[in-house]
Every structure is written in C-alpha cells, then in structure tokens.
Amino acid sequence: MNNLSDLFGDLADQLLGTQPAPPAILVILTAAAALAVVAFPVTWRLARNGITIAHEGGHALVAVLAGRRLSGIRLHSDTSGLTVSRGRPSGPGMVFTLLAGYITPSLLGLAGAWLLSTERVSLLLWASVALLVVMLLWIRNLYGLLAVVLAGAAVFAVSWYAEPQLQAGFAYAFVWFLVIGGVRPVGELQARRWHRGSPESDADQLSRLTWVPGIIWVGIFGLVNLAALALALWLLLWPALTELTG
C-alpha cells in the first residue's frame, strides 16, 4: 500500500512539478527545426498528419461540448480527415463545431507554449498522451488508428524513457510545430478555394450556415492562428533571444 502511495506521489510530483528550463539555444533550434519541417514539401507531407489529428480532435471536442453526438473520426493517408457528429444541422453548436478545426492546432500549441513557459514539460507530454488516448476511442478507420497509435506511442516513449533534456527538446519541437504548422493549412485552404473551389470545406460550410462569406471565415482562421503564433513567440522565443543576447 505504501509502495502504491509512493508511486502515485512520484507521478503527481512529476506531472505537477516543474522541470529545469532548457538552454536558450535549444528553444531556438527546435523552432528552426519545426519551421523547416513545415516549409519543405517532403517533410510537411508526412508531418501534416499531426495537424490533421489536432484538427479533427478539435471538431470532435467542440461537437461534444455543444451537445452533439459524436459518431466517429476518420483520418486519411492524404492527410485529410472527417469528423461525424449528429444533432441539429444548423445553429450555434454546428457553427462552433466547424469553426474549431482549423484553429485547434494553433490553440493547442499556444496552451503548450504557456505550459513550457512555466517549466511544466512533463505535464505537457502526459496531457498530450491522455488526449491521444481519448481520441483513439473515436477513430473509425485503420489508417486513423495507426496514425494516432504511432503518435501516442512516440509521445509516451519520450515521456517515460527519455532523459529530461530530450523530453524538453521534444516538447519544444512539438509546440513549435503546432503553432507554426497551424498556419499553413489555412493558406492551403484558400488556395484550393481559389483554384478549383472547395464547397465542403469548413469555411464554405460556415458560409452556408451563417451567410458570412467563406473568405471571411478563412481570414478568421488565419488571424487566430497568427495571433497564437505571435503569443508563442513572445512566451518562448523572445526570452530565449534575450538570454542569448543579454
């Protein structure tokens, strides 16, 4: 009994306690690495699956919070996804459900940046594992199952086995990827709308529900994500640059 209490006590200390701040150069290098992954087509094509997981998870979470019945989530090898929920086909619940997708990766990244700014690397990593486990329960296709399991296994392995410095590097790279990678899909969305139309996109569905033009919704996605990126830069990159130059 005492051993079990000690185990839970150690876990609580690890989750809720703080870890030493990493060197400023690590913060800068992980930001540069995340930017490179997002910028280059080859790496983006693979890494974009992580943004899709967050995107569809955002739809699912808000659908549940809005009182809709979540039917399932599908993730596809072309990095697209689909979240199906049941309820009123219009109204605020449906609007917020559609709105959540494109802004969730950036908002998750901003929340992660705040945790890192308070030196809570372990809490960030274990919260990420918990979210992926919950999402796994709603996956309804094989590719989606594989993508979420691999993502969860990677985060779990780092959380459980890696040294603190490696955990910090992974956590910072992960957060930078979310806030930087959350911006690019908004541009890709508008490019599709310009070139060949995208009537089933979140922006166009929102337009039909609200009579607000789709380009306005794309602009809202972009502004929210750019604001999240700016705040993350202020929380993490600015202190690191100040430390190096000061």
mmCIF file of C-alpha atoms in Angstrom:
data_model
loop_
_atom_site.group_PDB
_atom_site.id
_atom_site.type_symbol
_atom_site.label_atom_id
_atom_site.label_comp_id
_atom_site.label_asym_id
_atom_site.label_seq_id
_atom_site.Cartn_x
_atom_site.Cartn_y
_atom_site.Cartn_z
ATOM 1 C CA MET A 1 0.000 0.000 0.000
ATOM 2 C CA ASN A 2 2.820 2.359 0.878
ATOM 3 C CA ASN A 3 4.605 1.465 -2.356
ATOM 4 C CA LEU A 4 1.464 2.297 -4.319
ATOM 5 C CA SER A 5 1.070 5.606 -2.485
ATOM 6 C CA ASP A 6 4.705 6.415 -3.162
ATOM 7 C CA LEU A 7 4.221 5.628 -6.857
ATOM 8 C CA PHE A 8 1.204 7.934 -7.158
ATOM 9 C CA GLY A 9 3.032 10.582 -5.173
ATOM 10 C CA ASP A 10 6.004 10.413 -7.531
ATOM 11 C CA LEU A 11 3.720 10.613 -10.563
ATOM 12 C CA ALA A 12 1.892 13.610 -9.129
ATOM 13 C CA ASP A 13 5.184 15.344 -8.399
ATOM 14 C CA GLN A 14 6.366 14.688 -11.936
ATOM 15 C CA LEU A 15 3.136 15.892 -13.530
ATOM 16 C CA LEU A 16 2.509 18.956 -11.411
ATOM 17 C CA GLY A 17 6.070 19.910 -10.610
ATOM 18 C CA THR A 18 8.401 21.983 -12.726
ATOM 19 C CA GLN A 19 11.448 20.888 -14.663
ATOM 20 C CA PRO A 20 14.630 22.916 -15.250
ATOM 21 C CA ALA A 21 14.390 25.361 -18.146
ATOM 22 C CA PRO A 22 16.336 24.154 -21.211
ATOM 23 C CA PRO A 23 19.188 26.171 -22.701
ATOM 24 C CA ALA A 24 18.079 29.106 -24.826
ATOM 25 C CA ILE A 25 19.807 27.632 -27.863
ATOM 26 C CA LEU A 26 17.585 24.533 -27.650
ATOM 27 C CA VAL A 27 14.459 26.721 -27.790
ATOM 28 C CA ILE A 28 15.783 28.481 -30.887
ATOM 29 C CA LEU A 29 16.976 25.336 -32.641
ATOM 30 C CA THR A 30 13.680 23.493 -32.099
ATOM 31 C CA ALA A 31 11.801 26.496 -33.508
ATOM 32 C CA ALA A 32 14.060 26.464 -36.583
ATOM 33 C CA ALA A 33 13.593 22.706 -36.988
ATOM 34 C CA ALA A 34 9.799 22.992 -36.793
ATOM 35 C CA LEU A 35 9.845 25.817 -39.352
ATOM 36 C CA ALA A 36 11.928 23.671 -41.707
ATOM 37 C CA VAL A 37 9.549 20.707 -41.333
ATOM 38 C CA VAL A 38 6.565 22.907 -42.181
ATOM 39 C CA ALA A 39 8.305 24.765 -45.015
ATOM 40 C CA PHE A 40 9.614 21.818 -47.038
ATOM 41 C CA PRO A 41 7.001 19.838 -49.015
ATOM 42 C CA VAL A 42 8.528 16.413 -48.353
ATOM 43 C CA THR A 43 8.619 16.733 -44.577
ATOM 44 C CA TRP A 44 5.322 18.649 -44.452
ATOM 45 C CA ARG A 45 3.544 15.894 -46.349
ATOM 46 C CA LEU A 46 4.308 13.426 -43.558
ATOM 47 C CA ALA A 47 4.170 15.764 -40.564
ATOM 48 C CA ARG A 48 0.835 17.251 -41.627
ATOM 49 C CA ASN A 49 -0.823 14.136 -40.211
ATOM 50 C CA GLY A 50 -0.148 15.587 -36.766
ATOM 51 C CA ILE A 51 -2.009 18.779 -37.658
ATOM 52 C CA THR A 52 -4.909 16.722 -39.017
ATOM 53 C CA ILE A 53 -5.130 14.765 -35.758
ATOM 54 C CA ALA A 54 -5.403 18.032 -33.825
ATOM 55 C CA HIS A 55 -7.833 19.496 -36.386
ATOM 56 C CA GLU A 56 -10.253 16.588 -36.208
ATOM 57 C CA GLY A 57 -9.836 16.356 -32.443
ATOM 58 C CA GLY A 58 -10.940 19.985 -32.233
ATOM 59 C CA HIS A 59 -14.085 19.267 -34.235
ATOM 60 C CA ALA A 60 -14.833 16.275 -32.003
ATOM 61 C CA LEU A 61 -14.269 18.069 -28.697
ATOM 62 C CA VAL A 62 -16.409 21.070 -29.570
ATOM 63 C CA ALA A 63 -19.150 18.847 -31.001
ATOM 64 C CA VAL A 64 -19.382 17.038 -27.657
ATOM 65 C CA LEU A 65 -19.265 20.300 -25.684
ATOM 66 C CA ALA A 66 -22.031 21.682 -27.896
ATOM 67 C CA GLY A 67 -24.278 18.738 -27.061
ATOM 68 C CA ARG A 68 -23.916 16.908 -30.353
ATOM 69 C CA ARG A 69 -23.476 13.127 -30.502
ATOM 70 C CA LEU A 70 -20.058 12.163 -31.792
ATOM 71 C CA SER A 71 -20.225 9.260 -34.253
ATOM 72 C CA GLY A 72 -16.568 8.894 -35.138
ATOM 73 C CA ILE A 73 -13.379 10.299 -36.629
ATOM 74 C CA ARG A 74 -11.607 9.183 -39.791
ATOM 75 C CA LEU A 75 -8.059 10.135 -40.774
ATOM 76 C CA HIS A 76 -6.883 9.532 -44.335
ATOM 77 C CA SER A 77 -3.488 8.917 -45.911
ATOM 78 C CA ASP A 78 -3.754 12.135 -47.960
ATOM 79 C CA THR A 79 -3.752 13.987 -44.579
ATOM 80 C CA SER A 80 -7.431 14.862 -44.838
ATOM 81 C CA GLY A 81 -9.900 13.853 -42.158
ATOM 82 C CA LEU A 82 -13.573 13.671 -41.310
ATOM 83 C CA THR A 83 -15.406 14.011 -38.010
ATOM 84 C CA VAL A 84 -19.050 12.966 -37.979
ATOM 85 C CA SER A 85 -21.434 14.134 -35.274
ATOM 86 C CA ARG A 86 -25.201 14.039 -35.021
ATOM 87 C CA GLY A 87 -27.515 16.824 -33.969
ATOM 88 C CA ARG A 88 -29.089 19.937 -35.417
ATOM 89 C CA PRO A 89 -27.668 20.650 -38.891
ATOM 90 C CA SER A 90 -27.585 24.366 -38.101
ATOM 91 C CA GLY A 91 -27.363 26.670 -35.126
ATOM 92 C CA PRO A 92 -24.511 27.736 -32.819
ATOM 93 C CA GLY A 93 -23.444 24.185 -31.963
ATOM 94 C CA MET A 94 -22.793 23.332 -35.600
ATOM 95 C CA VAL A 95 -21.112 26.684 -36.242
ATOM 96 C CA PHE A 96 -18.679 26.271 -33.345
ATOM 97 C CA THR A 97 -18.006 22.649 -34.315
ATOM 98 C CA LEU A 98 -16.989 23.710 -37.827
ATOM 99 C CA LEU A 99 -15.054 26.708 -36.553
ATOM 100 C CA ALA A 100 -12.908 24.610 -34.215
ATOM 101 C CA GLY A 101 -10.991 22.541 -36.765
ATOM 102 C CA TYR A 102 -8.548 24.976 -38.310
ATOM 103 C CA ILE A 103 -7.825 26.872 -35.091
ATOM 104 C CA THR A 104 -7.371 23.913 -32.722
ATOM 105 C CA PRO A 105 -3.759 23.005 -33.646
ATOM 106 C CA SER A 106 -2.602 26.577 -33.039
ATOM 107 C CA LEU A 107 -4.583 26.951 -29.816
ATOM 108 C CA LEU A 108 -3.225 23.645 -28.518
ATOM 109 C CA GLY A 109 0.244 24.846 -29.420
ATOM 110 C CA LEU A 110 -0.349 28.106 -27.562
ATOM 111 C CA ALA A 111 -1.547 26.203 -24.480
ATOM 112 C CA GLY A 112 1.590 24.085 -24.747
ATOM 113 C CA ALA A 113 3.743 27.206 -25.048
ATOM 114 C CA TRP A 114 2.222 28.527 -21.839
ATOM 115 C CA LEU A 115 2.979 25.256 -20.042
ATOM 116 C CA LEU A 116 6.556 25.335 -21.298
ATOM 117 C CA SER A 117 6.930 28.953 -20.204
ATOM 118 C CA THR A 118 6.041 27.769 -16.678
ATOM 119 C CA GLU A 119 8.562 24.894 -16.989
ATOM 120 C CA ARG A 120 5.965 22.125 -16.990
ATOM 121 C CA VAL A 121 7.375 19.842 -19.658
ATOM 122 C CA SER A 122 6.096 16.608 -18.073
ATOM 123 C CA LEU A 123 2.546 17.906 -17.733
ATOM 124 C CA LEU A 124 2.537 18.898 -21.404
ATOM 125 C CA LEU A 125 3.747 15.491 -22.554
ATOM 126 C CA TRP A 126 1.388 13.445 -20.382
ATOM 127 C CA ALA A 127 -1.592 15.675 -21.241
ATOM 128 C CA SER A 128 -0.803 15.030 -24.906
ATOM 129 C CA VAL A 129 -0.767 11.264 -24.300
ATOM 130 C CA ALA A 130 -4.121 11.480 -22.497
ATOM 131 C CA LEU A 131 -5.731 13.467 -25.339
ATOM 132 C CA LEU A 132 -4.494 10.976 -27.929
ATOM 133 C CA VAL A 133 -5.821 8.027 -25.904
ATOM 134 C CA VAL A 134 -9.261 9.648 -25.681
ATOM 135 C CA MET A 135 -9.226 10.404 -29.402
ATOM 136 C CA LEU A 136 -8.290 6.799 -30.142
ATOM 137 C CA LEU A 137 -11.662 5.674 -28.784
ATOM 138 C CA TRP A 138 -13.436 7.532 -31.607
ATOM 139 C CA ILE A 139 -11.261 6.554 -34.570
ATOM 140 C CA ARG A 140 -13.229 4.572 -37.134
ATOM 141 C CA ASN A 141 -10.691 3.584 -39.809
ATOM 142 C CA LEU A 142 -7.426 1.639 -39.934
ATOM 143 C CA TYR A 143 -5.186 4.458 -41.150
ATOM 144 C CA GLY A 144 -6.519 6.766 -38.467
ATOM 145 C CA LEU A 145 -5.957 4.082 -35.833
ATOM 146 C CA LEU A 146 -2.369 3.603 -36.978
ATOM 147 C CA ALA A 147 -1.665 7.361 -37.075
ATOM 148 C CA VAL A 148 -2.985 8.021 -33.566
ATOM 149 C CA VAL A 149 -1.329 4.935 -32.067
ATOM 150 C CA LEU A 150 2.052 5.879 -33.546
ATOM 151 C CA ALA A 151 1.714 9.484 -32.362
ATOM 152 C CA GLY A 152 0.681 8.381 -28.880
ATOM 153 C CA ALA A 153 3.436 5.775 -28.683
ATOM 154 C CA ALA A 154 6.071 8.346 -29.649
ATOM 155 C CA VAL A 155 4.934 10.854 -27.026
ATOM 156 C CA PHE A 156 4.611 8.118 -24.381
ATOM 157 C CA ALA A 157 8.084 6.754 -25.107
ATOM 158 C CA VAL A 158 9.628 10.201 -24.711
ATOM 159 C CA SER A 159 7.598 10.875 -21.555
ATOM 160 C CA TRP A 160 8.514 7.574 -19.899
ATOM 161 C CA TYR A 161 12.019 6.712 -21.089
ATOM 162 C CA ALA A 162 13.813 9.863 -22.273
ATOM 163 C CA GLU A 163 16.164 11.985 -20.243
ATOM 164 C CA PRO A 164 14.851 15.409 -19.154
ATOM 165 C CA GLN A 165 16.869 17.285 -21.785
ATOM 166 C CA LEU A 166 15.488 15.109 -24.584
ATOM 167 C CA GLN A 167 11.968 15.480 -23.188
ATOM 168 C CA ALA A 168 12.370 19.256 -23.249
ATOM 169 C CA GLY A 169 13.670 19.216 -26.819
ATOM 170 C CA PHE A 170 10.797 17.025 -27.962
ATOM 171 C CA ALA A 171 8.213 19.161 -26.143
ATOM 172 C CA TYR A 172 9.505 22.416 -27.596
ATOM 173 C CA ALA A 173 9.688 20.975 -31.121
ATOM 174 C CA PHE A 174 6.143 19.646 -30.721
ATOM 175 C CA VAL A 175 4.766 23.013 -29.591
ATOM 176 C CA TRP A 176 6.609 24.927 -32.290
ATOM 177 C CA PHE A 177 5.272 22.506 -34.883
ATOM 178 C CA LEU A 178 1.689 23.080 -33.741
ATOM 179 C CA VAL A 179 1.841 26.881 -33.758
ATOM 180 C CA ILE A 180 3.824 27.127 -36.998
ATOM 181 C CA GLY A 181 2.127 24.206 -38.724
ATOM 182 C CA GLY A 182 -1.310 25.502 -37.761
ATOM 183 C CA VAL A 183 -0.861 28.488 -40.078
ATOM 184 C CA ARG A 184 -0.012 26.708 -43.313
ATOM 185 C CA PRO A 185 -3.283 24.729 -43.775
ATOM 186 C CA VAL A 186 -5.244 27.998 -43.780
ATOM 187 C CA GLY A 187 -3.257 29.185 -46.790
ATOM 188 C CA GLU A 188 -3.694 25.796 -48.449
ATOM 189 C CA LEU A 189 -7.438 26.009 -47.847
ATOM 190 C CA GLN A 190 -7.721 29.379 -49.563
ATOM 191 C CA ALA A 191 -5.529 28.190 -52.454
ATOM 192 C CA ARG A 192 -7.934 25.298 -53.046
ATOM 193 C CA ARG A 193 -10.895 27.655 -52.897
ATOM 194 C CA TRP A 194 -9.305 29.940 -55.497
ATOM 195 C CA HIS A 195 -8.202 27.270 -57.927
ATOM 196 C CA ARG A 196 -10.998 24.730 -58.007
ATOM 197 C CA GLY A 197 -13.452 25.536 -55.260
ATOM 198 C CA SER A 198 -13.956 23.583 -52.073
ATOM 199 C CA PRO A 199 -17.690 23.564 -51.332
ATOM 200 C CA GLU A 200 -17.395 21.087 -48.447
ATOM 201 C CA SER A 201 -14.566 22.904 -46.676
ATOM 202 C CA ASP A 202 -15.163 24.174 -43.151
ATOM 203 C CA ALA A 203 -15.151 27.782 -44.397
ATOM 204 C CA ASP A 204 -17.747 27.134 -47.096
ATOM 205 C CA GLN A 205 -19.989 25.141 -44.784
ATOM 206 C CA LEU A 206 -19.792 28.005 -42.287
ATOM 207 C CA SER A 207 -20.682 30.408 -45.071
ATOM 208 C CA ARG A 208 -23.852 28.469 -45.888
ATOM 209 C CA LEU A 209 -24.818 28.306 -42.211
ATOM 210 C CA THR A 210 -24.186 31.958 -41.368
ATOM 211 C CA TRP A 211 -24.379 33.860 -44.685
ATOM 212 C CA VAL A 212 -20.916 35.228 -43.886
ATOM 213 C CA PRO A 213 -18.650 34.826 -46.949
ATOM 214 C CA GLY A 214 -16.198 31.942 -46.819
ATOM 215 C CA ILE A 215 -13.218 34.253 -47.295
ATOM 216 C CA ILE A 216 -14.146 35.962 -44.009
ATOM 217 C CA TRP A 217 -14.048 32.635 -42.193
ATOM 218 C CA VAL A 218 -10.683 31.851 -43.778
ATOM 219 C CA GLY A 219 -9.499 35.231 -42.536
ATOM 220 C CA ILE A 220 -10.736 34.426 -39.019
ATOM 221 C CA PHE A 221 -8.857 31.114 -39.074
ATOM 222 C CA GLY A 222 -5.723 32.910 -40.206
ATOM 223 C CA LEU A 223 -5.941 35.730 -37.669
ATOM 224 C CA VAL A 224 -6.483 33.354 -34.746
ATOM 225 C CA ASN A 225 -3.574 31.156 -35.798
ATOM 226 C CA LEU A 226 -1.217 34.064 -36.436
ATOM 227 C CA ALA A 227 -2.140 35.538 -33.050
ATOM 228 C CA ALA A 228 -1.399 32.174 -31.393
ATOM 229 C CA LEU A 229 1.968 32.044 -33.177
ATOM 230 C CA ALA A 230 2.811 35.601 -32.100
ATOM 231 C CA LEU A 231 1.955 34.836 -28.469
ATOM 232 C CA ALA A 232 4.014 31.640 -28.549
ATOM 233 C CA LEU A 233 6.968 33.601 -29.921
ATOM 234 C CA TRP A 234 6.574 36.089 -27.095
ATOM 235 C CA LEU A 235 6.295 33.353 -24.458
ATOM 236 C CA LEU A 236 9.172 31.183 -25.646
ATOM 237 C CA LEU A 237 11.393 32.696 -28.318
ATOM 238 C CA TRP A 238 11.706 36.228 -27.009
ATOM 239 C CA PRO A 239 13.033 35.133 -23.577
ATOM 240 C CA ALA A 240 15.492 32.764 -25.280
ATOM 241 C CA LEU A 241 16.806 35.501 -27.579
ATOM 242 C CA THR A 242 17.040 37.891 -24.643
ATOM 243 C CA GLU A 243 19.043 35.330 -22.687
ATOM 244 C CA LEU A 244 21.470 34.770 -25.556
ATOM 245 C CA THR A 245 21.990 38.443 -26.340
ATOM 246 C CA GLY A 246 21.777 39.835 -22.834
#
